Coordinates of N, CA, C and O and ligand atoms in Angstrom, one line a residue:
X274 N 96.0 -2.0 41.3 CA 95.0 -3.1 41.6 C 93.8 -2.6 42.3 O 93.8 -1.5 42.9
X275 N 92.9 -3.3 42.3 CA 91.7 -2.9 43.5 C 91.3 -3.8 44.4 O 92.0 -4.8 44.4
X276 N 90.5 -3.8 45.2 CA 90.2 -4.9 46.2 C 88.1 -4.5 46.3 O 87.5 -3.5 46.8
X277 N 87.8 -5.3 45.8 CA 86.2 -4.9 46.2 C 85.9 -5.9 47.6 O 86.2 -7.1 47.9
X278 N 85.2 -5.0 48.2 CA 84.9 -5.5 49.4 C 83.0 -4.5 49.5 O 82.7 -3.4 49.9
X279 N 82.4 -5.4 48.9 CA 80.7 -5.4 48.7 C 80.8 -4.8 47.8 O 81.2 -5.4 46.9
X280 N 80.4 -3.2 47.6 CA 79.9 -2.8 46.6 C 81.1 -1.9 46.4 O 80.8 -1.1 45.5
X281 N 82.0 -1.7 46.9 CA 82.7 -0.6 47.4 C 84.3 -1.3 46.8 O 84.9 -2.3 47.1
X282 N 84.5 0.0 45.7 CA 85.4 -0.2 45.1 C 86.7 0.3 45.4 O 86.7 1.4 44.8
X283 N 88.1 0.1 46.2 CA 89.0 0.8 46.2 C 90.2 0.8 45.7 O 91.1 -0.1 45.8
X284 N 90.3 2.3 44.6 CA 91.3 2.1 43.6 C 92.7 2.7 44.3 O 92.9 3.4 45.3
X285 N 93.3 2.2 43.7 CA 94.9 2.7 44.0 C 94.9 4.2 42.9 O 94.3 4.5 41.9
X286 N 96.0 4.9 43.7 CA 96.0 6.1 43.0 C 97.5 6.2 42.6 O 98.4 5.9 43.3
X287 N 97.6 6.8 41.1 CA 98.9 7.2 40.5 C 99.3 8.1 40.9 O 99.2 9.2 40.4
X288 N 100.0 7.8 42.0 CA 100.3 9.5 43.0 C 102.1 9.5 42.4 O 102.6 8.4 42.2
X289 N 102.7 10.5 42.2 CA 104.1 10.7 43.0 C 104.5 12.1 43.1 O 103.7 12.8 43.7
X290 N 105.5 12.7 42.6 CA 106.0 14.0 43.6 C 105.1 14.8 43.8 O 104.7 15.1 44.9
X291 N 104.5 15.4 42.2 CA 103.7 16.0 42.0 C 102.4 15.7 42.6 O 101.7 16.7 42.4
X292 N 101.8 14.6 43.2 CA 100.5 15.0 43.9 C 99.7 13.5 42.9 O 100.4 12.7 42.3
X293 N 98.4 13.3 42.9 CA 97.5 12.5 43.0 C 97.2 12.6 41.7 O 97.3 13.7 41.1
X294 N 96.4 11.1 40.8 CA 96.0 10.9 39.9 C 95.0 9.5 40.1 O 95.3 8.5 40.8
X295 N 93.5 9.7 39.2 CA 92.7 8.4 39.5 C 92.6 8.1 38.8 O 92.5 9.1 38.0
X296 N 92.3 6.3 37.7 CA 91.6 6.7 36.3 C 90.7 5.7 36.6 O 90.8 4.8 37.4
X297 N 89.7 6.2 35.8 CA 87.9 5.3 35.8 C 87.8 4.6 34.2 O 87.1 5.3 33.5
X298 N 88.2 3.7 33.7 CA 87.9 2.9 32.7 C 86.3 1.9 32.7 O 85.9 1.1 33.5
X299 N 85.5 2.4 31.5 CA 84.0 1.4 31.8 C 84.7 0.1 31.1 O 85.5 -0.3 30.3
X300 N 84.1 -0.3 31.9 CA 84.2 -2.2 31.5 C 85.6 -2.6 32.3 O 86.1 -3.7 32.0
X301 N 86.0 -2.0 33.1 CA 87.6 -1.9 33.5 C 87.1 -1.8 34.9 O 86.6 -2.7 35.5
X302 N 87.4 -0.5 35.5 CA 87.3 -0.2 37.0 C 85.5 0.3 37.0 O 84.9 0.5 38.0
X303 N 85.1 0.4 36.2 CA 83.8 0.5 36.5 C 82.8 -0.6 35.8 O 83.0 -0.4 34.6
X304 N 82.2 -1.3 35.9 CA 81.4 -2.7 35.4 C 80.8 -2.6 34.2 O 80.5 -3.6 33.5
X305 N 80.6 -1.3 33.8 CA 79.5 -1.0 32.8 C 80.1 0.3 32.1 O 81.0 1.1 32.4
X306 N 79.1 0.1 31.0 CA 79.5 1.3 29.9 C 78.8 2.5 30.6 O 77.6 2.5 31.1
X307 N 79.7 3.7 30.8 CA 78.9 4.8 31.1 C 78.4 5.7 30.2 O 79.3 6.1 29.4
X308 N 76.9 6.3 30.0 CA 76.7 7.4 29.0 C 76.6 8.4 30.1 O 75.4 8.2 30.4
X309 N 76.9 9.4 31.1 CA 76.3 10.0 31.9 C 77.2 10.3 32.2 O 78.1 9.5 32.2
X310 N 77.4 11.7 32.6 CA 78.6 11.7 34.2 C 77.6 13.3 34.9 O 77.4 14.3 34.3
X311 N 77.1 13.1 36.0 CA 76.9 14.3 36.5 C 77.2 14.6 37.8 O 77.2 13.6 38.5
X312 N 77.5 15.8 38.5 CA 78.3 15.5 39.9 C 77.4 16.7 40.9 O 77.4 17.8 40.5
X313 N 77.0 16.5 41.8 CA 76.3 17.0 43.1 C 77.4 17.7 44.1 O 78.3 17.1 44.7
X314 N 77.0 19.0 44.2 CA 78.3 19.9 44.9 C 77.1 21.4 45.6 O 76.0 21.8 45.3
X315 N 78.0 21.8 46.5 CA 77.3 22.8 47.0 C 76.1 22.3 47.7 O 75.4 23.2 48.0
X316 N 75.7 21.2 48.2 CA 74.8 21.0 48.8 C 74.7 21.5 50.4 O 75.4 21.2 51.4
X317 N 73.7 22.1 50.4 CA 73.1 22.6 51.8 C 72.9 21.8 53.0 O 72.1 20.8 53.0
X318 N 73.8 22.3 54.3 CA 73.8 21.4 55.0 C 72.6 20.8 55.7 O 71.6 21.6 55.8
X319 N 72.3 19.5 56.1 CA 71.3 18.6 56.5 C 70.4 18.0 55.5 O 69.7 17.1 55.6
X320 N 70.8 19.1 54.0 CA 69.8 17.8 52.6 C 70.0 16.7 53.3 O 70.8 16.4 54.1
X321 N 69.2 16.0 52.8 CA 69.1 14.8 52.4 C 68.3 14.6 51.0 O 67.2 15.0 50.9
X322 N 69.1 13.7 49.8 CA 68.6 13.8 48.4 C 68.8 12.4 47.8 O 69.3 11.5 48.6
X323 N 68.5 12.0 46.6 CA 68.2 10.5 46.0 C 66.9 10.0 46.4 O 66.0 10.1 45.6
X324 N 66.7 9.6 47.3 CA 65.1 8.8 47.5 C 64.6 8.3 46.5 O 63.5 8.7 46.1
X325 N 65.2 7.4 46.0 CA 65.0 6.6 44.4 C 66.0 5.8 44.5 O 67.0 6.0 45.0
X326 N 65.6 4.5 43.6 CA 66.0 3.2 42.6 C 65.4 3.2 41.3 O 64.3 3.8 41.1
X327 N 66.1 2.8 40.4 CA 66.3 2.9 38.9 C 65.2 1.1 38.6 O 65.0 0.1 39.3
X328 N 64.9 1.3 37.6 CA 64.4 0.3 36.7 C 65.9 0.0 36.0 O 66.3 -1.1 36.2
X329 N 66.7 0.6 35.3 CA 67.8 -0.2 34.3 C 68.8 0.5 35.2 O 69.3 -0.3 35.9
X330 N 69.1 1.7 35.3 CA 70.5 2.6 35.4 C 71.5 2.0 36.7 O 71.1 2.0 37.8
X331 N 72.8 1.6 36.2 CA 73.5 1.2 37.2 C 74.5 2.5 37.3 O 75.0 3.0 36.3
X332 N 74.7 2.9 38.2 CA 75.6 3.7 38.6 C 77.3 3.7 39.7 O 77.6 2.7 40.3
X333 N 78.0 4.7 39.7 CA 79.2 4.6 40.6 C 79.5 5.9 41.0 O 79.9 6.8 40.3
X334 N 79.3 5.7 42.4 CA 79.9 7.3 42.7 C 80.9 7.6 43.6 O 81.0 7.1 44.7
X335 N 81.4 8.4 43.2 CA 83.0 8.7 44.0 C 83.0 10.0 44.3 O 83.1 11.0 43.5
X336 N 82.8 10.1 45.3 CA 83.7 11.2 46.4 C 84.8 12.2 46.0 O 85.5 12.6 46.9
X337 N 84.9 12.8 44.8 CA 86.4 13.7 44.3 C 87.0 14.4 45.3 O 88.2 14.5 45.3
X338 N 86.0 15.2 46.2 CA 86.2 16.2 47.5 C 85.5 15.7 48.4 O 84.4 15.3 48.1
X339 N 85.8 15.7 49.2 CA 85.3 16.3 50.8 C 84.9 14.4 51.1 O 85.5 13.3 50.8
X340 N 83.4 14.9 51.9 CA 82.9 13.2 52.5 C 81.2 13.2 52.1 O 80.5 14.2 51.8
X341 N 80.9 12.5 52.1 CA 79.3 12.6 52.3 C 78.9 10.8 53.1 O 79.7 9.9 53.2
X342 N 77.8 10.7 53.3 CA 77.1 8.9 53.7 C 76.0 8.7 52.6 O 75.4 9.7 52.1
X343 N 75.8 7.5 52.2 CA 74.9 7.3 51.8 C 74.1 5.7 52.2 O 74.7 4.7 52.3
X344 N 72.7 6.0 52.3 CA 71.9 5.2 53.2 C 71.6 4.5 51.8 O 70.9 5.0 51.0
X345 N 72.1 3.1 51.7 CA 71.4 2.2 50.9 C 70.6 1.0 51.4 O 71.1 0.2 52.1
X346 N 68.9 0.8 50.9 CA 68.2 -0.1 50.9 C 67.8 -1.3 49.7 O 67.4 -1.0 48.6
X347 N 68.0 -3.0 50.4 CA 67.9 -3.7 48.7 C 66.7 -4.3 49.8 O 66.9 -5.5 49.8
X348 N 65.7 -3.9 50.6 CA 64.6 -4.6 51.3 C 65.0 -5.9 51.7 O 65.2 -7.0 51.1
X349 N 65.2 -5.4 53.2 CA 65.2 -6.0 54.1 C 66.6 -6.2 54.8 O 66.9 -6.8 55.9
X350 N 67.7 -5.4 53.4 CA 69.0 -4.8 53.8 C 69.1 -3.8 54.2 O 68.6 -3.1 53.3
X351 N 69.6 -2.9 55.3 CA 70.1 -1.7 54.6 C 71.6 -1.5 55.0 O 72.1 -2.3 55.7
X352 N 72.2 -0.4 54.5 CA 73.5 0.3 54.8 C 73.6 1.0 54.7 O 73.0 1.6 53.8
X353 N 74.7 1.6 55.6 CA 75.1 3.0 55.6 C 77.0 3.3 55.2 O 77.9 3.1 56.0
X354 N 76.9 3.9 53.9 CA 78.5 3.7 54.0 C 78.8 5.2 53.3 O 78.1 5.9 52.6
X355 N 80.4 5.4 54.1 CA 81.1 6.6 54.5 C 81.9 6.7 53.0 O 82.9 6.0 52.7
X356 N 81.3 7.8 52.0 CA 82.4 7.7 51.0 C 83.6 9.3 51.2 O 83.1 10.4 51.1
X357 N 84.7 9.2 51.4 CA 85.0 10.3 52.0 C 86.8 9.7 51.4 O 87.8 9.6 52.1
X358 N 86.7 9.2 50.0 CA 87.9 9.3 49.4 C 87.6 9.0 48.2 O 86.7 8.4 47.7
X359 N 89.0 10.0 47.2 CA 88.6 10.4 46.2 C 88.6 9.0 45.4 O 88.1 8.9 44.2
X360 N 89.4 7.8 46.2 CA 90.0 6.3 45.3 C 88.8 5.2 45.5 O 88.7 4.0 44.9
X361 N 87.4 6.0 46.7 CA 86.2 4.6 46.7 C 85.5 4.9 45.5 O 85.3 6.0 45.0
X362 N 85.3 4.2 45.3 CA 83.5 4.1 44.1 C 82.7 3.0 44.7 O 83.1 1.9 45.0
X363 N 81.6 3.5 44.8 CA 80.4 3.3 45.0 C 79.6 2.4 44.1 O 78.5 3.1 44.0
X364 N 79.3 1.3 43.2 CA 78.7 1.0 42.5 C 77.3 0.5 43.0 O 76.9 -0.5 43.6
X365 N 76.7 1.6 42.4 CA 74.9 0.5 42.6 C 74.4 0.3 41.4 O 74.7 0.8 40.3
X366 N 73.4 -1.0 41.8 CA 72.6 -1.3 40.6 C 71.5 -0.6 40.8 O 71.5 0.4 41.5
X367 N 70.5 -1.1 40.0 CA 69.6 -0.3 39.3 C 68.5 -0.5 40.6 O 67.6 0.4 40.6
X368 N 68.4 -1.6 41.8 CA 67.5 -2.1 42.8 C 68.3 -1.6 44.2 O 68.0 -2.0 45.3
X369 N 69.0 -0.8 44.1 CA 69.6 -0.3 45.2 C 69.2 1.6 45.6 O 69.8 2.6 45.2
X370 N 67.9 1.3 46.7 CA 67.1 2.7 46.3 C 68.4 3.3 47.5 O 68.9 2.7 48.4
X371 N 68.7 4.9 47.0 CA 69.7 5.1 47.9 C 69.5 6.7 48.1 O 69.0 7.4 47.3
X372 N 70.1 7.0 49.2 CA 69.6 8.6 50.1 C 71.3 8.9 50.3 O 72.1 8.1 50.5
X373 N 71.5 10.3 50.2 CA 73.0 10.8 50.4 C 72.5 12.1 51.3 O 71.5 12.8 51.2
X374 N 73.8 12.2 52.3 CA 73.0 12.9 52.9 C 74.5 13.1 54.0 O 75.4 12.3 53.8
X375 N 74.7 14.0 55.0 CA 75.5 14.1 55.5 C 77.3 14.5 54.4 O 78.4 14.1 54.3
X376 N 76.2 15.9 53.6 CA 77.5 16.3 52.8 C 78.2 17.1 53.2 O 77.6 18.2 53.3
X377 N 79.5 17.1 53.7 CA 80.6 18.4 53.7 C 80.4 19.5 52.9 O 79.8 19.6 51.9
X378 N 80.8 20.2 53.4 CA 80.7 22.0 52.6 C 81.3 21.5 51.1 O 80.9 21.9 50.0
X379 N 82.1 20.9 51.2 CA 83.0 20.5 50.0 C 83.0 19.6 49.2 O 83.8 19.4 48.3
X380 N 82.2 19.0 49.5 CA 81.8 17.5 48.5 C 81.4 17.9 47.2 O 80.7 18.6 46.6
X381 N 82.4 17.0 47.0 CA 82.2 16.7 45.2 C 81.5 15.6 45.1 O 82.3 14.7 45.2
X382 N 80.1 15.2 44.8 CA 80.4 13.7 44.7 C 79.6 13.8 42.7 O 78.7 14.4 42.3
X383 N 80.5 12.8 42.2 CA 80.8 12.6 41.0 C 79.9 11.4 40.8 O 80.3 10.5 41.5
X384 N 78.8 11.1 40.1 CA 78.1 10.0 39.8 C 78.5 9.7 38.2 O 78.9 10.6 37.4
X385 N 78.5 8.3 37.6 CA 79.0 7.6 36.3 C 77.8 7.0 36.4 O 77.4 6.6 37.5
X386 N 76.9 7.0 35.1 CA 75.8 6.3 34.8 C 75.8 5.7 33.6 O 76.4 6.2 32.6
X387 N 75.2 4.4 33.6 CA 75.2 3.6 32.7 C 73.6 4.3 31.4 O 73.4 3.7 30.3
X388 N 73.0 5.1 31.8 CA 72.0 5.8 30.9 C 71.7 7.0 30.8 O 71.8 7.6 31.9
X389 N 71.4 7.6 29.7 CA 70.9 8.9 29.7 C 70.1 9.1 30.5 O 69.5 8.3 31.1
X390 N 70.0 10.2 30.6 CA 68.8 10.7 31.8 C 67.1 10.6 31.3 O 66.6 11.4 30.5
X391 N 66.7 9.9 31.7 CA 65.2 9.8 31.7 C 64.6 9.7 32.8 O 65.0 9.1 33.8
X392 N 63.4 10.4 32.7 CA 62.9 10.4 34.2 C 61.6 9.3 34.4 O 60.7 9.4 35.3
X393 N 61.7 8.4 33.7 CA 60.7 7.1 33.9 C 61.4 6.2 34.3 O 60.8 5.2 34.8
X394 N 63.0 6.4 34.1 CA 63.2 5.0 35.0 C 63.9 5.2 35.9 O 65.1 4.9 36.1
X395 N 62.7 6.2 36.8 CA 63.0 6.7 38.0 C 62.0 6.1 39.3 O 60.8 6.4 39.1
X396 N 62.2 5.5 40.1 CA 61.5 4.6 41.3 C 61.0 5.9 42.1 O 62.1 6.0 42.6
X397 N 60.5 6.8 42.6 CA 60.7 7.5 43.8 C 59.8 7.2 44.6 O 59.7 8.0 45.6
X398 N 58.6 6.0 44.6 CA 57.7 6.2 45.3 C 58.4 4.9 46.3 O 58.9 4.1 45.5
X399 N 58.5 4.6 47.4 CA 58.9 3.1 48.3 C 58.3 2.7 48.2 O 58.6 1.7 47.7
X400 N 56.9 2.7 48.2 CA 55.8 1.1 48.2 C 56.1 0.8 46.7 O 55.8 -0.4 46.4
X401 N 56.6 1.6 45.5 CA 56.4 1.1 44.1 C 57.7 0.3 43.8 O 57.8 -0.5 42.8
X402 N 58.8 0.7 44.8 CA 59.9 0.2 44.6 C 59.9 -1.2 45.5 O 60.6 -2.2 45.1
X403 N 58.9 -1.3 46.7 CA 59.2 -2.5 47.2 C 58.1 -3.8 46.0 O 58.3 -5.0 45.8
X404 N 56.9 -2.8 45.6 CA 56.2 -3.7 44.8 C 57.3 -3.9 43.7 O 57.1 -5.1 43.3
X405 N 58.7 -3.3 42.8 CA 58.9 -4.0 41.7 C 59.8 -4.8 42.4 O 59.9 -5.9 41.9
X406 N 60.7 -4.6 43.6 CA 62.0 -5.6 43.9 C 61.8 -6.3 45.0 O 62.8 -6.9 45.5
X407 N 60.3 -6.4 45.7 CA 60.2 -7.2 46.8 C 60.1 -8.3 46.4 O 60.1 -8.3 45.1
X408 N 59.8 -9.9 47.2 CA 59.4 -10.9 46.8 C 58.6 -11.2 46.2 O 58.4 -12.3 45.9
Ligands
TYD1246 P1 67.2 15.0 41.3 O1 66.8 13.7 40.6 O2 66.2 15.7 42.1 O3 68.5 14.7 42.2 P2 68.6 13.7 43.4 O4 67.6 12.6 43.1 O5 70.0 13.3 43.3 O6 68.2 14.4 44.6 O7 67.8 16.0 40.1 C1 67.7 17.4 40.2 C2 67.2 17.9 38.9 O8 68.2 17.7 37.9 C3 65.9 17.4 38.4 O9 65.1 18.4 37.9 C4 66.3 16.4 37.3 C5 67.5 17.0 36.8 N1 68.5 16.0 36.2 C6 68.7 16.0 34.9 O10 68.2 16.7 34.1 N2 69.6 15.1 34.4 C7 70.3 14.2 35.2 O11 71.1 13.4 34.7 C8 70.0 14.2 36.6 C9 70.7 13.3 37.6 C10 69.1 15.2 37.1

């Protein structure tokens, strides 16, 4: 079963003698069909990376190793949440401009995307992101 509590998905894991198992089903444990999987590792300590919101792409990202934070703004919200298990997923929409940042030597973090990669339906400027999703 899961329990969503905001955006933040926590799955139960198929664990027994042998150790740990997760599964990610789209339309299931993740909201949307994924075409994408790419995952951010080896990151240098004090990056900070993302500084962007999407026009369509909704995404979910999970933690496989280690911990990282990620600073999410929807204007005039923000948050800051600790993903640092391999069973949270992260789901954002496409208006959720978001910064990751405070990664472990060991972080895996695994992103599921609902689109191929294009780089136009990429936000990275803030005033262009508050002009498409502000009031
Ligand atoms: P970048 O967008 O800078 O990562 P982040 O926003 O998470 O800090 O991505 C780094 C490089 O990888 C950049 O040249 C674009 C490229 N890239 C792809 O080609 N396909 C992808 O799916 C992603 C996420 C990035």
């Amino acid at each position: 079963m899961q329990t969503i509590i905001s955006k933040l998905v926590n799955m139960e894991s198929l664990g027994d003698e042998r150790g740990q198992l997760t599964v990610l089903e789209e339309n299931k444990h993740i909201p949307f069909e994924f075409k994408r999987v790419f995952y951010i590792y080896g990151t240098i300590s004090g990056v900070r990376r993302g500084f962007h919101a999407h026009y369509k792409t909704r995404q979910a990202l999970i933690c496989v190793s280690g911990n990282c934070k990620v600073h999410l703004d929807n204007i005039g919200r923000t948050e800051e949440i600790i993903l640092e298990s391999p069973n949270t997923i992260l789901i954002l929409e496409p208006n959720d401009w978001h910064e990751m940042y405070d990664f472990s030597p060991d972080c895996v973090l695994l992103v599921l995307a609902s689109h191929l990669y294009d780089s136009e339906d990429y936000i990275r400027d803030y005033d262009k992101f508050v002009e498409v999703y502000g009031e």
